[in-house]
PDB file of C-alpha atoms in Angstrom:
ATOM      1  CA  UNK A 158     -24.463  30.621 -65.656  1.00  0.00           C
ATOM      2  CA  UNK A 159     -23.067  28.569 -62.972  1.00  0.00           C
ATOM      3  CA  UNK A 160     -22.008  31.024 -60.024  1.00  0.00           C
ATOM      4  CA  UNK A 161     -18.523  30.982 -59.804  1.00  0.00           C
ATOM      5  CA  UNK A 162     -18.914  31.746 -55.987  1.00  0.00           C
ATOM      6  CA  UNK A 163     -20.930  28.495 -55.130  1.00  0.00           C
ATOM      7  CA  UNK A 164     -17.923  26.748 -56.845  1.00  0.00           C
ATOM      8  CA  UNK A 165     -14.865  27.957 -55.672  1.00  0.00           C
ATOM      9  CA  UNK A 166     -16.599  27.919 -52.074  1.00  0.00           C
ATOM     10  CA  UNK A 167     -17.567  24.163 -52.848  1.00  0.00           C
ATOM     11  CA  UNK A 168     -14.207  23.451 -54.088  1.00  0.00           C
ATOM     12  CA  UNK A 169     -12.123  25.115 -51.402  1.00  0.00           C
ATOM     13  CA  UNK A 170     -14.520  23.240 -48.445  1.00  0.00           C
ATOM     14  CA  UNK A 171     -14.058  20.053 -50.889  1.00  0.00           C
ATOM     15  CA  UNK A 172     -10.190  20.122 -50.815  1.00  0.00           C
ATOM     16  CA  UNK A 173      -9.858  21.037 -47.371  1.00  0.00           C
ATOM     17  CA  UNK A 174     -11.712  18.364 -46.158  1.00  0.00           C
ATOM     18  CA  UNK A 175      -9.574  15.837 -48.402  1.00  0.00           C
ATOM     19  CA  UNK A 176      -6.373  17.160 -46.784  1.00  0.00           C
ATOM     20  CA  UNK A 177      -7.999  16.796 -43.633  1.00  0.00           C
ATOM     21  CA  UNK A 178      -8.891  12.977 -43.966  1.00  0.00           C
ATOM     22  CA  UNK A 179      -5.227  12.268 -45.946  1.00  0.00           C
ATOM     23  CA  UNK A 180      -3.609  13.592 -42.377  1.00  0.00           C
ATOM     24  CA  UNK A 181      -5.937  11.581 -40.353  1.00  0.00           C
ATOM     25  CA  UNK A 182      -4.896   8.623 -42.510  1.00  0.00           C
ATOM     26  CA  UNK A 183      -1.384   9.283 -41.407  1.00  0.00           C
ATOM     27  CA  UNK A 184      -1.763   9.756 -37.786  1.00  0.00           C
ATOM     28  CA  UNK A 185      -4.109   7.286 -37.153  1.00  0.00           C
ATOM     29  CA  UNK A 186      -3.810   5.755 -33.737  1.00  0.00           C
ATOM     30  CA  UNK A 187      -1.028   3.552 -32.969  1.00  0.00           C
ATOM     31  CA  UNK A 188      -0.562   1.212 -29.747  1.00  0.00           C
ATOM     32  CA  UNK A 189       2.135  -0.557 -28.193  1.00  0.00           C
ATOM     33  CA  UNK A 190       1.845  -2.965 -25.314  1.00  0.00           C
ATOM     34  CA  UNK A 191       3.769  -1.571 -22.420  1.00  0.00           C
ATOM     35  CA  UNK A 192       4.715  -3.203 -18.760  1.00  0.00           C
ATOM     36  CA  UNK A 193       3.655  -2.096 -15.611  1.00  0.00           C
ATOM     37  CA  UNK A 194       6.165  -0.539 -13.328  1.00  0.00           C
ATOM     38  CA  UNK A 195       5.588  -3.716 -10.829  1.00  0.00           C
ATOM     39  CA  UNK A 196       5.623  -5.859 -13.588  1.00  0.00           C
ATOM     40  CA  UNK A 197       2.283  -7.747 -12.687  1.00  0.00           C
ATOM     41  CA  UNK A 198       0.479  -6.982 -16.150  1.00  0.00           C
ATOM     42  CA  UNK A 199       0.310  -5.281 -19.319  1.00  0.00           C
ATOM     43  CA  UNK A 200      -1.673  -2.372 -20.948  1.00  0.00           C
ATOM     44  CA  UNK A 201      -2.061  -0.591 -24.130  1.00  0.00           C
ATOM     45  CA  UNK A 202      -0.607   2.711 -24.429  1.00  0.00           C
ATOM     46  CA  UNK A 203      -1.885   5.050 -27.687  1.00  0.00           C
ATOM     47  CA  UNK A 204      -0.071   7.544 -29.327  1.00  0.00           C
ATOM     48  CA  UNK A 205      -1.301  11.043 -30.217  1.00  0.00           C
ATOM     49  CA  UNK A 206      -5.206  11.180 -30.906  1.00  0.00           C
ATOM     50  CA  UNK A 207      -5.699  13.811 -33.333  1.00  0.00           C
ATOM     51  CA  UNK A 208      -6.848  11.730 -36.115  1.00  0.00           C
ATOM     52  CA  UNK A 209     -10.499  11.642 -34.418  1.00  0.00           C
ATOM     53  CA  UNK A 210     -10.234  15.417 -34.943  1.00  0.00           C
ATOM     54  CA  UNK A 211      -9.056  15.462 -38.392  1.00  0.00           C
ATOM     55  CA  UNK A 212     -12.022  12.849 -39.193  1.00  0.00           C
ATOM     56  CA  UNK A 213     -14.064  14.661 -37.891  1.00  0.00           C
ATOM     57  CA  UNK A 214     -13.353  18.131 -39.120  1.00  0.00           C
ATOM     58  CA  UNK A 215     -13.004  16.766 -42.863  1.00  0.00           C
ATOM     59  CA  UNK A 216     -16.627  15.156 -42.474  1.00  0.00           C
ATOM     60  CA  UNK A 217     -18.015  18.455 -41.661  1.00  0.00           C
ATOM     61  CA  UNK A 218     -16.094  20.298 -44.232  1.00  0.00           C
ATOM     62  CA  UNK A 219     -17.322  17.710 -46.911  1.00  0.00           C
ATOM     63  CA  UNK A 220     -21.044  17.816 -45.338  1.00  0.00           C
ATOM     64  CA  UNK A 221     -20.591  22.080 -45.530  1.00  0.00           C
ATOM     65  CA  UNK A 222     -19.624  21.642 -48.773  1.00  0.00           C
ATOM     66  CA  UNK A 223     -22.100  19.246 -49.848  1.00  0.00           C
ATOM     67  CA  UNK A 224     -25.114  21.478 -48.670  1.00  0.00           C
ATOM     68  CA  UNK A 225     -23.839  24.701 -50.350  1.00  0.00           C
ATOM     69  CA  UNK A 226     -23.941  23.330 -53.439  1.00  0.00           C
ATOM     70  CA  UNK A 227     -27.214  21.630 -53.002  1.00  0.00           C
ATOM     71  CA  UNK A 228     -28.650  24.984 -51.560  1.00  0.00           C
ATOM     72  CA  UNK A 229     -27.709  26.575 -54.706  1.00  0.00           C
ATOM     73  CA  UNK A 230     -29.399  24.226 -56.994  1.00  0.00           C
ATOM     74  CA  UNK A 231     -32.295  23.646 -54.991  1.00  0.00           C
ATOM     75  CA  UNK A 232     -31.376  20.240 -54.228  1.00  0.00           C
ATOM     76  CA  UNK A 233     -32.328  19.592 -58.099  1.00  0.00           C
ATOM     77  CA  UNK A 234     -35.647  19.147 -57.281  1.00  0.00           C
ATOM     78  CA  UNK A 235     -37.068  22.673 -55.903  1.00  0.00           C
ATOM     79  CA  UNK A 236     -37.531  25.464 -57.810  1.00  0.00           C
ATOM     80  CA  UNK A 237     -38.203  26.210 -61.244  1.00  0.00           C
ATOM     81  CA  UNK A 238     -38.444  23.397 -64.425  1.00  0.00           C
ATOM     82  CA  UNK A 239     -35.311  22.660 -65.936  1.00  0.00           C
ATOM     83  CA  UNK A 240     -35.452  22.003 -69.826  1.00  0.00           C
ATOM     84  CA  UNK A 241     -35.586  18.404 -70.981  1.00  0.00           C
ATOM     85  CA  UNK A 242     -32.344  17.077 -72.510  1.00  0.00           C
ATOM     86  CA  UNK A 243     -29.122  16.177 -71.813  1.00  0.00           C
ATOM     87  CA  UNK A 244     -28.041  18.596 -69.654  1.00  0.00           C
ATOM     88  CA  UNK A 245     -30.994  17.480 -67.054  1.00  0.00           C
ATOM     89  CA  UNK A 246     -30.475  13.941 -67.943  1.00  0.00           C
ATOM     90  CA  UNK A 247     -26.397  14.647 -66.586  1.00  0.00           C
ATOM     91  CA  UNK A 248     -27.403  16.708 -63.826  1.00  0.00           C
ATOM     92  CA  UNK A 249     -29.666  13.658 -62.519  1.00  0.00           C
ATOM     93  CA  UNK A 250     -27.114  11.031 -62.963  1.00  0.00           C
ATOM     94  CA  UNK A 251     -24.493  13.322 -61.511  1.00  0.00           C
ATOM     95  CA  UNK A 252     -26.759  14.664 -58.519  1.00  0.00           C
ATOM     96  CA  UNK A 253     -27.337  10.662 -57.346  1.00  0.00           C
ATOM     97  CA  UNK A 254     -23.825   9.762 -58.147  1.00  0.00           C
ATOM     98  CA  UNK A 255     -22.425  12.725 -56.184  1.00  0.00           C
ATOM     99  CA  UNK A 256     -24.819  11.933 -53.088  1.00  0.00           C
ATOM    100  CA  UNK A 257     -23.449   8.393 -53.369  1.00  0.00           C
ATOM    101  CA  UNK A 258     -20.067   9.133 -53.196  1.00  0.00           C
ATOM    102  CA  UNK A 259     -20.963  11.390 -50.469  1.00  0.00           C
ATOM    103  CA  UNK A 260     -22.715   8.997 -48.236  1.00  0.00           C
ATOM    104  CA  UNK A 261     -19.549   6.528 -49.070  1.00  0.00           C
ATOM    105  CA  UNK A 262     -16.987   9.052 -47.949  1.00  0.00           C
ATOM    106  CA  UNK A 263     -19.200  10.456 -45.000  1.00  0.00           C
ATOM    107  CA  UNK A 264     -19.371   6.843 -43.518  1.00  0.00           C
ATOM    108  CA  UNK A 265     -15.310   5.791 -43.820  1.00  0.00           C
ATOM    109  CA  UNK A 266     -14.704   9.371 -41.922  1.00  0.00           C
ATOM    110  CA  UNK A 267     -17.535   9.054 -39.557  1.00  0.00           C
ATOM    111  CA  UNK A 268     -16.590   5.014 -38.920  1.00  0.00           C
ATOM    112  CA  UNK A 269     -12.763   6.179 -39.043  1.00  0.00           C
ATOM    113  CA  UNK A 270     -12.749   8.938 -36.390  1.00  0.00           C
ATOM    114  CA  UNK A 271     -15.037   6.115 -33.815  1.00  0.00           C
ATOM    115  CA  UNK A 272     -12.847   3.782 -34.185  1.00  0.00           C
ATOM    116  CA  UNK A 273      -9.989   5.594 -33.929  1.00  0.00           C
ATOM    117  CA  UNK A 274     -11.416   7.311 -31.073  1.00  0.00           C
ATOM    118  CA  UNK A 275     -11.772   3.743 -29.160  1.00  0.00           C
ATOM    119  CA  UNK A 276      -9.259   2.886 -26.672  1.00  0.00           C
ATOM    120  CA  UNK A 277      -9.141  -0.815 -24.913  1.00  0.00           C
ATOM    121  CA  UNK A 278      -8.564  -0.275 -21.488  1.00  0.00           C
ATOM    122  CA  UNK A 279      -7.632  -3.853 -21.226  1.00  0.00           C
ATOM    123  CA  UNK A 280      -4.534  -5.324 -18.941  1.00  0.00           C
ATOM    124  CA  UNK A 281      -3.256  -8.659 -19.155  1.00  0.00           C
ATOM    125  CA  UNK A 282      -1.817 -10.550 -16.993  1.00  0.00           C
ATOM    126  CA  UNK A 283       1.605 -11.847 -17.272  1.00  0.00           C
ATOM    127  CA  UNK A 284       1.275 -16.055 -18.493  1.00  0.00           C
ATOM    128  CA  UNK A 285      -2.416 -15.577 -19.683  1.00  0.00           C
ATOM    129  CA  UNK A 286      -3.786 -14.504 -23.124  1.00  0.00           C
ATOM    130  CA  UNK A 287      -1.740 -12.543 -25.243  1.00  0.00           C
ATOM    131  CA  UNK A 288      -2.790  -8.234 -24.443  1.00  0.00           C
ATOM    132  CA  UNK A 289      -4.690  -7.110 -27.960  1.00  0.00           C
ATOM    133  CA  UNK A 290      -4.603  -3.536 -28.391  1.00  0.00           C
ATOM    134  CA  UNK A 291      -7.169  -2.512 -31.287  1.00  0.00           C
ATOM    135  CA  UNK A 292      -6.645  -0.055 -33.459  1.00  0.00           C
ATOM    136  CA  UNK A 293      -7.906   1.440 -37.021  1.00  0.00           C
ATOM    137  CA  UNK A 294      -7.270  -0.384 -39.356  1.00  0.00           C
ATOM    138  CA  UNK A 295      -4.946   0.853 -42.251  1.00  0.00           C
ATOM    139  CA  UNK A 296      -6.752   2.711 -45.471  1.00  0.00           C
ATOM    140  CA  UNK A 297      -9.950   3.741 -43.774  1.00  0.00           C
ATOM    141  CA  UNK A 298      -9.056   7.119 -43.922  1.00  0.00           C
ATOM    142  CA  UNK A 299      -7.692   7.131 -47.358  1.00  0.00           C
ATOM    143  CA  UNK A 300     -10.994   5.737 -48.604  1.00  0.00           C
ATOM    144  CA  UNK A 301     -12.500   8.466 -47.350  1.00  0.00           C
ATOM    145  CA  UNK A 302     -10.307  10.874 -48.385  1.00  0.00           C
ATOM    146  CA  UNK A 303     -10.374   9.431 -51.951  1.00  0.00           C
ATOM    147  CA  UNK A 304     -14.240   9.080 -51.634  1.00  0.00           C
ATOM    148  CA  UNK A 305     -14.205  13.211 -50.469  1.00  0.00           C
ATOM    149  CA  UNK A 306     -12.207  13.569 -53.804  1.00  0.00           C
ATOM    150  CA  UNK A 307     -15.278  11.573 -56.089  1.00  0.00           C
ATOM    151  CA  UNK A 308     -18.124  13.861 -54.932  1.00  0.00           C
ATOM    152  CA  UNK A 309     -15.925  17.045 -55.276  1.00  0.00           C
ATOM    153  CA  UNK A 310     -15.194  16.460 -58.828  1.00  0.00           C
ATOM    154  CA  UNK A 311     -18.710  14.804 -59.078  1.00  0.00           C
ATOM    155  CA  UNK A 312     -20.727  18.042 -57.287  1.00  0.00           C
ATOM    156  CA  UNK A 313     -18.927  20.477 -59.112  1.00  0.00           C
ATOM    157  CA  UNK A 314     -20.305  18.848 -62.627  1.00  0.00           C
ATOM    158  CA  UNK A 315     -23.457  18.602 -61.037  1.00  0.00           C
ATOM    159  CA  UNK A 316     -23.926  22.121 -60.524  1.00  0.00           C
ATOM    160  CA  UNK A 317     -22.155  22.936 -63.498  1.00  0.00           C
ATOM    161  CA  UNK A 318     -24.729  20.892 -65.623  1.00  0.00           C
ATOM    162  CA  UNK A 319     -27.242  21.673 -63.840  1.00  0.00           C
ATOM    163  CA  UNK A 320     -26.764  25.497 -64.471  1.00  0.00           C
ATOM    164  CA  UNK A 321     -26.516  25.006 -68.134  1.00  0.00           C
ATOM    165  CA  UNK A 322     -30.121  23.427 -68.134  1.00  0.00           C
ATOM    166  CA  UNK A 323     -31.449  25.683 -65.821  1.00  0.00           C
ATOM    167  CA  UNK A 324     -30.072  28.702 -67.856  1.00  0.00           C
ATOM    168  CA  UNK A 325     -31.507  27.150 -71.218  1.00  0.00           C
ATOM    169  CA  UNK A 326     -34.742  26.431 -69.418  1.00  0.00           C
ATOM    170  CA  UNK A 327     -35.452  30.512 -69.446  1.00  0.00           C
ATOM    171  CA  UNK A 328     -38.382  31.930 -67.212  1.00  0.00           C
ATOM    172  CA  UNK A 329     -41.125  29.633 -68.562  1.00  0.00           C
ATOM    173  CA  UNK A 330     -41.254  25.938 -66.805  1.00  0.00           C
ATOM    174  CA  UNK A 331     -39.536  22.973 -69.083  1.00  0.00           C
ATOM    175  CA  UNK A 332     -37.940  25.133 -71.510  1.00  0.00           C
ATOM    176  CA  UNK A 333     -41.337  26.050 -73.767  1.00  0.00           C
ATOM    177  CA  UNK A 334     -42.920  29.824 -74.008  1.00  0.00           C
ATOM    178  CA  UNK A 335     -46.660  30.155 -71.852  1.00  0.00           C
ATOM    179  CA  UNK A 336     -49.448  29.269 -73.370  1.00  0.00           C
ATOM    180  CA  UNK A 337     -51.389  31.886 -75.266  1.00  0.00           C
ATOM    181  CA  UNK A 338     -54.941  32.674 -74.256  1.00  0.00           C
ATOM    182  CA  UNK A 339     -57.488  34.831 -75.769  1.00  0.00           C
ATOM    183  CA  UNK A 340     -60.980  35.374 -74.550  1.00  0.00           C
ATOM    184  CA  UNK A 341     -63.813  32.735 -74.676  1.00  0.00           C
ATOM    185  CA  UNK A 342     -66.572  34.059 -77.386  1.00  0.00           C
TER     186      UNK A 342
END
């Protein structure tokens, strides 16, 4: 039986961490270009930076979350044999496809919160080039966020399935009883 304590933790860590990259999707970095008080050149000025920090925070979350769950199952490929069939075959497909997800998600908040943490300390001067201020781009964030969503759902069914064949596996390796031995004559 799956242990409802590895899931609810996984799930709480899971959804905290995708409220964590939705509100770094919505304060994000903004710049405006603003004048000198001489009026010789311009600069960028940023808004609030707190996005870095809620990238950041929901990429640890979703890596906290992502280790429980493969500490519990042994990472699928420690521990005892789980019985052949389609439980096993699920819990493979849904152990990569969770880990993909996760790498996916890990990268848009880990790229997000650099990015968003970069600040051009560039002036311009009045009749040259036009002052760029870079900032994140829109939906970086949100990828992740949506990405954090895919390997919640996607780790919970993994450890879900992978109970049920670990469960039906019993004490002996691969499901089967030991093999009985009697003396040599």
């Amino acid at each position: 039986m799956a242990s409802i304590i590895v899931q609810v933790s996984a799930l709480l860590l899971n959804l905290i961490a995708f409220g964590l990259a939705v509100a770094a999707e919505q304060r994000r970095s903004k710049a405006t270009v603003t004048p000198d008080l001489v009026k010789e050149y311009d600069y960028c000025v940023y808004n609030s930076d707190i996005a870095t920090g809620y990238g950041v925070g929901a990429l640890l979350l979703l890596t906290a979350a992502q280790v429980l769950v493969m500490l519990a199952s042994k990472c699928f490929c420690c521990g005892r044999g789980l019985k052949p069939g389609g439980s096993r075959a699920c819990a493979l497909m849904l152990f990569l496809f969770s880990w993909l997800t996760f790498l996916i998600a890990a990268s848009c908040l880990l790229a997000g919160s650099v990015r968003n943490a970069y600040h051009t300390r560039y002036r311009g001067i009045f009749g040259g080039n036009p002052l760029s201020c870079e900032t994140l781009r829109k939906g970086v964030f949100a990828s992740g966020a949506a990405f954090t969503f895919f390997t919640a759902i996607l780790s919970e069914f993994y450890y879900i399935s992978y109970s049920r064949s670990r469960d039906a596996a019993g004490g002996a390796p691969y499901g089967g009883s030991s093999i009985g031995m009697g003396p040599y004559n």
